[in-house]
């Protein structure tokens, strides 16, 4: 092979490698610029906020009201899944059982939450001057009222 041919191949290889490196670099730079200009939206955090109105006891739903809600829920499931009658009955029974367990869970949780909240508030009250206590009580009233408005339908995460 002649010297000119070897030099030509070397230049061709260097040119091809340069174009490849330049293309990859521009691609990475472009990607970074696009992401920096328009960052992806963060997914909304799940707050899992739980609040109970400890100033009143919730009115429990009647047996008939709970049965009506269960039947409505089963109808929605049936509309999507075309359940057999036996499946409908089994699902309604399952919802009743789990509804009772959930009610016990939320009642217990509500009681423990309210006891803990009262203990915390009482402990803070003991540390405050009379003027601070007055401001603290106003703050508690404001927070409780705001939470009542926010959770108008119920005093718990789930309507009763």
PDB file of C-alpha atoms in Angstrom:
ATOM      1  CA  UNK A   1       0.000   0.000   0.000  1.00  0.00           C
ATOM      2  CA  UNK A   2       1.202   3.394  -0.789  1.00  0.00           C
ATOM      3  CA  UNK A   3       1.901   6.055   1.756  1.00  0.00           C
ATOM      4  CA  UNK A   4      -0.836   8.298   0.348  1.00  0.00           C
ATOM      5  CA  UNK A   5      -3.414   5.559   0.666  1.00  0.00           C
ATOM      6  CA  UNK A   6      -2.492   4.870   4.335  1.00  0.00           C
ATOM      7  CA  UNK A   7      -2.613   8.587   5.105  1.00  0.00           C
ATOM      8  CA  UNK A   8      -5.999   8.884   3.365  1.00  0.00           C
ATOM      9  CA  UNK A   9      -7.437   6.045   5.412  1.00  0.00           C
ATOM     10  CA  UNK A  10      -6.036   7.499   8.603  1.00  0.00           C
ATOM     11  CA  UNK A  11      -7.659  10.879   7.822  1.00  0.00           C
ATOM     12  CA  UNK A  12     -10.922   9.179   6.924  1.00  0.00           C
ATOM     13  CA  UNK A  13     -10.892   7.223  10.210  1.00  0.00           C
ATOM     14  CA  UNK A  14     -10.078  10.367  12.210  1.00  0.00           C
ATOM     15  CA  UNK A  15     -12.804  12.336  10.416  1.00  0.00           C
ATOM     16  CA  UNK A  16     -15.377   9.583  11.040  1.00  0.00           C
ATOM     17  CA  UNK A  17     -14.362   9.276  14.716  1.00  0.00           C
ATOM     18  CA  UNK A  18     -14.521  13.073  15.094  1.00  0.00           C
ATOM     19  CA  UNK A  19     -18.013  13.210  13.577  1.00  0.00           C
ATOM     20  CA  UNK A  20     -19.135  10.391  15.894  1.00  0.00           C
ATOM     21  CA  UNK A  21     -17.736  12.103  19.021  1.00  0.00           C
ATOM     22  CA  UNK A  22     -19.117  15.486  17.929  1.00  0.00           C
ATOM     23  CA  UNK A  23     -22.574  13.977  17.270  1.00  0.00           C
ATOM     24  CA  UNK A  24     -22.670  12.227  20.642  1.00  0.00           C
ATOM     25  CA  UNK A  25     -21.515  15.389  22.412  1.00  0.00           C
ATOM     26  CA  UNK A  26     -24.122  17.549  20.683  1.00  0.00           C
ATOM     27  CA  UNK A  27     -26.816  14.980  21.468  1.00  0.00           C
ATOM     28  CA  UNK A  28     -25.947  14.925  25.165  1.00  0.00           C
ATOM     29  CA  UNK A  29     -25.693  18.727  25.286  1.00  0.00           C
ATOM     30  CA  UNK A  30     -29.050  19.094  23.523  1.00  0.00           C
ATOM     31  CA  UNK A  31     -30.685  16.629  25.902  1.00  0.00           C
ATOM     32  CA  UNK A  32     -29.351  18.496  28.948  1.00  0.00           C
ATOM     33  CA  UNK A  33     -30.484  21.860  27.550  1.00  0.00           C
ATOM     34  CA  UNK A  34     -33.982  20.579  26.806  1.00  0.00           C
ATOM     35  CA  UNK A  35     -34.319  19.037  30.268  1.00  0.00           C
ATOM     36  CA  UNK A  36     -32.955  22.166  31.948  1.00  0.00           C
ATOM     37  CA  UNK A  37     -35.371  24.402  30.039  1.00  0.00           C
ATOM     38  CA  UNK A  38     -38.438  22.239  30.702  1.00  0.00           C
ATOM     39  CA  UNK A  39     -37.904  19.959  33.718  1.00  0.00           C
ATOM     40  CA  UNK A  40     -40.416  17.134  34.071  1.00  0.00           C
ATOM     41  CA  UNK A  41     -43.349  17.805  36.375  1.00  0.00           C
ATOM     42  CA  UNK A  42     -42.841  16.107  39.713  1.00  0.00           C
ATOM     43  CA  UNK A  43     -45.595  13.713  40.578  1.00  0.00           C
ATOM     44  CA  UNK A  44     -47.979  15.012  43.199  1.00  0.00           C
ATOM     45  CA  UNK A  45     -47.004  13.758  46.630  1.00  0.00           C
ATOM     46  CA  UNK A  46     -49.463  11.611  48.475  1.00  0.00           C
ATOM     47  CA  UNK A  47     -50.115  13.475  51.678  1.00  0.00           C
ATOM     48  CA  UNK A  48     -52.245  10.916  53.396  1.00  0.00           C
ATOM     49  CA  UNK A  49     -53.643  13.651  55.589  1.00  0.00           C
ATOM     50  CA  UNK A  50     -55.781  12.343  58.402  1.00  0.00           C
ATOM     51  CA  UNK A  51     -57.804  14.633  60.594  1.00  0.00           C
ATOM     52  CA  UNK A  52     -60.582  14.069  63.074  1.00  0.00           C
ATOM     53  CA  UNK A  53     -62.843  16.687  64.614  1.00  0.00           C
ATOM     54  CA  UNK A  54     -62.241  15.824  68.255  1.00  0.00           C
ATOM     55  CA  UNK A  55     -64.809  18.375  69.452  1.00  0.00           C
ATOM     56  CA  UNK A  56     -67.725  16.153  68.451  1.00  0.00           C
ATOM     57  CA  UNK A  57     -68.606  12.508  68.016  1.00  0.00           C
ATOM     58  CA  UNK A  58     -69.542  11.581  64.463  1.00  0.00           C
ATOM     59  CA  UNK A  59     -73.042  10.353  63.808  1.00  0.00           C
ATOM     60  CA  UNK A  60     -72.797   6.736  62.698  1.00  0.00           C
ATOM     61  CA  UNK A  61     -74.537   5.744  59.496  1.00  0.00           C
ATOM     62  CA  UNK A  62     -77.646   3.670  59.864  1.00  0.00           C
ATOM     63  CA  UNK A  63     -77.643   0.024  58.836  1.00  0.00           C
ATOM     64  CA  UNK A  64     -79.948   0.909  55.915  1.00  0.00           C
ATOM     65  CA  UNK A  65     -77.650   3.721  54.747  1.00  0.00           C
ATOM     66  CA  UNK A  66     -74.607   1.428  54.833  1.00  0.00           C
ATOM     67  CA  UNK A  67     -76.529  -1.281  52.928  1.00  0.00           C
ATOM     68  CA  UNK A  68     -77.530   1.272  50.282  1.00  0.00           C
ATOM     69  CA  UNK A  69     -73.908   2.441  49.840  1.00  0.00           C
ATOM     70  CA  UNK A  70     -72.733  -1.175  49.520  1.00  0.00           C
ATOM     71  CA  UNK A  71     -75.412  -1.940  46.923  1.00  0.00           C
ATOM     72  CA  UNK A  72     -74.419   1.155  44.913  1.00  0.00           C
ATOM     73  CA  UNK A  73     -70.780   0.089  45.022  1.00  0.00           C
ATOM     74  CA  UNK A  74     -71.621  -3.458  43.895  1.00  0.00           C
ATOM     75  CA  UNK A  75     -73.729  -2.033  41.034  1.00  0.00           C
ATOM     76  CA  UNK A  76     -70.741   0.022  39.841  1.00  0.00           C
ATOM     77  CA  UNK A  77     -68.511  -3.060  39.952  1.00  0.00           C
ATOM     78  CA  UNK A  78     -71.175  -5.116  38.153  1.00  0.00           C
ATOM     79  CA  UNK A  79     -71.522  -2.480  35.425  1.00  0.00           C
ATOM     80  CA  UNK A  80     -67.810  -2.789  34.647  1.00  0.00           C
ATOM     81  CA  UNK A  81     -67.290  -6.511  35.185  1.00  0.00           C
ATOM     82  CA  UNK A  82     -70.682  -8.127  34.389  1.00  0.00           C
ATOM     83  CA  UNK A  83     -70.753 -10.134  37.607  1.00  0.00           C
ATOM     84  CA  UNK A  84     -72.728 -13.330  38.090  1.00  0.00           C
ATOM     85  CA  UNK A  85     -75.463 -13.117  40.776  1.00  0.00           C
ATOM     86  CA  UNK A  86     -73.406 -15.326  43.103  1.00  0.00           C
ATOM     87  CA  UNK A  87     -70.410 -13.026  42.647  1.00  0.00           C
ATOM     88  CA  UNK A  88     -72.538  -9.967  43.435  1.00  0.00           C
ATOM     89  CA  UNK A  89     -73.771 -11.552  46.662  1.00  0.00           C
ATOM     90  CA  UNK A  90     -70.265 -12.633  47.673  1.00  0.00           C
ATOM     91  CA  UNK A  91     -68.806  -9.183  46.978  1.00  0.00           C
ATOM     92  CA  UNK A  92     -71.597  -7.444  48.902  1.00  0.00           C
ATOM     93  CA  UNK A  93     -70.999  -9.783  51.861  1.00  0.00           C
ATOM     94  CA  UNK A  94     -67.267  -9.113  51.672  1.00  0.00           C
ATOM     95  CA  UNK A  95     -67.841  -5.343  51.588  1.00  0.00           C
ATOM     96  CA  UNK A  96     -70.106  -5.593  54.639  1.00  0.00           C
ATOM     97  CA  UNK A  97     -67.514  -7.577  56.587  1.00  0.00           C
ATOM     98  CA  UNK A  98     -64.661  -5.249  55.672  1.00  0.00           C
ATOM     99  CA  UNK A  99     -66.838  -2.206  56.284  1.00  0.00           C
ATOM    100  CA  UNK A 100     -67.410  -3.378  59.851  1.00  0.00           C
ATOM    101  CA  UNK A 101     -63.684  -3.993  60.356  1.00  0.00           C
ATOM    102  CA  UNK A 102     -62.852  -0.594  58.876  1.00  0.00           C
ATOM    103  CA  UNK A 103     -65.352   1.117  61.160  1.00  0.00           C
ATOM    104  CA  UNK A 104     -63.709  -0.475  64.220  1.00  0.00           C
ATOM    105  CA  UNK A 105     -60.272   0.547  62.918  1.00  0.00           C
ATOM    106  CA  UNK A 106     -61.254   4.189  62.278  1.00  0.00           C
ATOM    107  CA  UNK A 107     -63.105   4.493  65.588  1.00  0.00           C
ATOM    108  CA  UNK A 108     -60.021   3.256  67.444  1.00  0.00           C
ATOM    109  CA  UNK A 109     -57.731   5.473  65.376  1.00  0.00           C
ATOM    110  CA  UNK A 110     -59.966   8.487  66.013  1.00  0.00           C
ATOM    111  CA  UNK A 111     -59.936   7.881  69.763  1.00  0.00           C
ATOM    112  CA  UNK A 112     -56.137   7.487  69.900  1.00  0.00           C
ATOM    113  CA  UNK A 113     -55.593  10.526  67.646  1.00  0.00           C
ATOM    114  CA  UNK A 114     -57.816  12.745  69.797  1.00  0.00           C
ATOM    115  CA  UNK A 115     -56.167  11.572  73.038  1.00  0.00           C
ATOM    116  CA  UNK A 116     -52.708  12.242  71.612  1.00  0.00           C
ATOM    117  CA  UNK A 117     -53.712  15.651  70.263  1.00  0.00           C
ATOM    118  CA  UNK A 118     -55.165  16.645  73.638  1.00  0.00           C
ATOM    119  CA  UNK A 119     -52.001  15.511  75.446  1.00  0.00           C
ATOM    120  CA  UNK A 120     -49.776  17.519  73.096  1.00  0.00           C
ATOM    121  CA  UNK A 121     -51.923  20.628  73.431  1.00  0.00           C
ATOM    122  CA  UNK A 122     -52.023  20.300  77.230  1.00  0.00           C
ATOM    123  CA  UNK A 123     -48.234  19.879  77.395  1.00  0.00           C
ATOM    124  CA  UNK A 124     -47.723  23.003  75.282  1.00  0.00           C
ATOM    125  CA  UNK A 125     -50.217  24.965  77.412  1.00  0.00           C
ATOM    126  CA  UNK A 126     -48.166  24.202  80.545  1.00  0.00           C
ATOM    127  CA  UNK A 127     -45.113  25.897  78.995  1.00  0.00           C
ATOM    128  CA  UNK A 128     -46.793  29.155  78.001  1.00  0.00           C
ATOM    129  CA  UNK A 129     -47.254  32.512  79.678  1.00  0.00           C
ATOM    130  CA  UNK A 130     -50.836  33.792  80.048  1.00  0.00           C
ATOM    131  CA  UNK A 131     -50.436  36.014  76.945  1.00  0.00           C
ATOM    132  CA  UNK A 132     -48.921  33.165  74.917  1.00  0.00           C
ATOM    133  CA  UNK A 133     -51.692  30.863  76.120  1.00  0.00           C
ATOM    134  CA  UNK A 134     -54.298  33.300  74.815  1.00  0.00           C
ATOM    135  CA  UNK A 135     -52.569  33.405  71.412  1.00  0.00           C
ATOM    136  CA  UNK A 136     -52.153  29.622  71.400  1.00  0.00           C
ATOM    137  CA  UNK A 137     -55.872  29.054  72.049  1.00  0.00           C
ATOM    138  CA  UNK A 138     -56.737  31.436  69.203  1.00  0.00           C
ATOM    139  CA  UNK A 139     -54.317  29.550  66.960  1.00  0.00           C
ATOM    140  CA  UNK A 140     -55.864  26.194  67.872  1.00  0.00           C
ATOM    141  CA  UNK A 141     -59.352  27.553  67.183  1.00  0.00           C
ATOM    142  CA  UNK A 142     -58.182  28.874  63.801  1.00  0.00           C
ATOM    143  CA  UNK A 143     -56.542  25.585  62.819  1.00  0.00           C
ATOM    144  CA  UNK A 144     -59.521  23.508  63.961  1.00  0.00           C
ATOM    145  CA  UNK A 145     -61.952  25.723  62.046  1.00  0.00           C
ATOM    146  CA  UNK A 146     -59.794  25.570  58.916  1.00  0.00           C
ATOM    147  CA  UNK A 147     -59.677  21.786  59.128  1.00  0.00           C
ATOM    148  CA  UNK A 148     -63.455  21.586  59.672  1.00  0.00           C
ATOM    149  CA  UNK A 149     -64.006  23.623  56.509  1.00  0.00           C
ATOM    150  CA  UNK A 150     -61.516  21.510  54.592  1.00  0.00           C
ATOM    151  CA  UNK A 151     -63.132  18.262  55.718  1.00  0.00           C
ATOM    152  CA  UNK A 152     -66.774  19.338  55.768  1.00  0.00           C
ATOM    153  CA  UNK A 153     -68.286  15.962  54.907  1.00  0.00           C
ATOM    154  CA  UNK A 154     -66.737  14.013  57.738  1.00  0.00           C
ATOM    155  CA  UNK A 155     -64.482  14.099  60.746  1.00  0.00           C
ATOM    156  CA  UNK A 156     -62.400  11.226  59.430  1.00  0.00           C
ATOM    157  CA  UNK A 157     -60.612  10.247  56.238  1.00  0.00           C
ATOM    158  CA  UNK A 158     -63.677   8.285  55.161  1.00  0.00           C
ATOM    159  CA  UNK A 159     -67.278   9.294  55.338  1.00  0.00           C
ATOM    160  CA  UNK A 160     -69.164   7.231  57.844  1.00  0.00           C
TER     161      UNK A 160
END
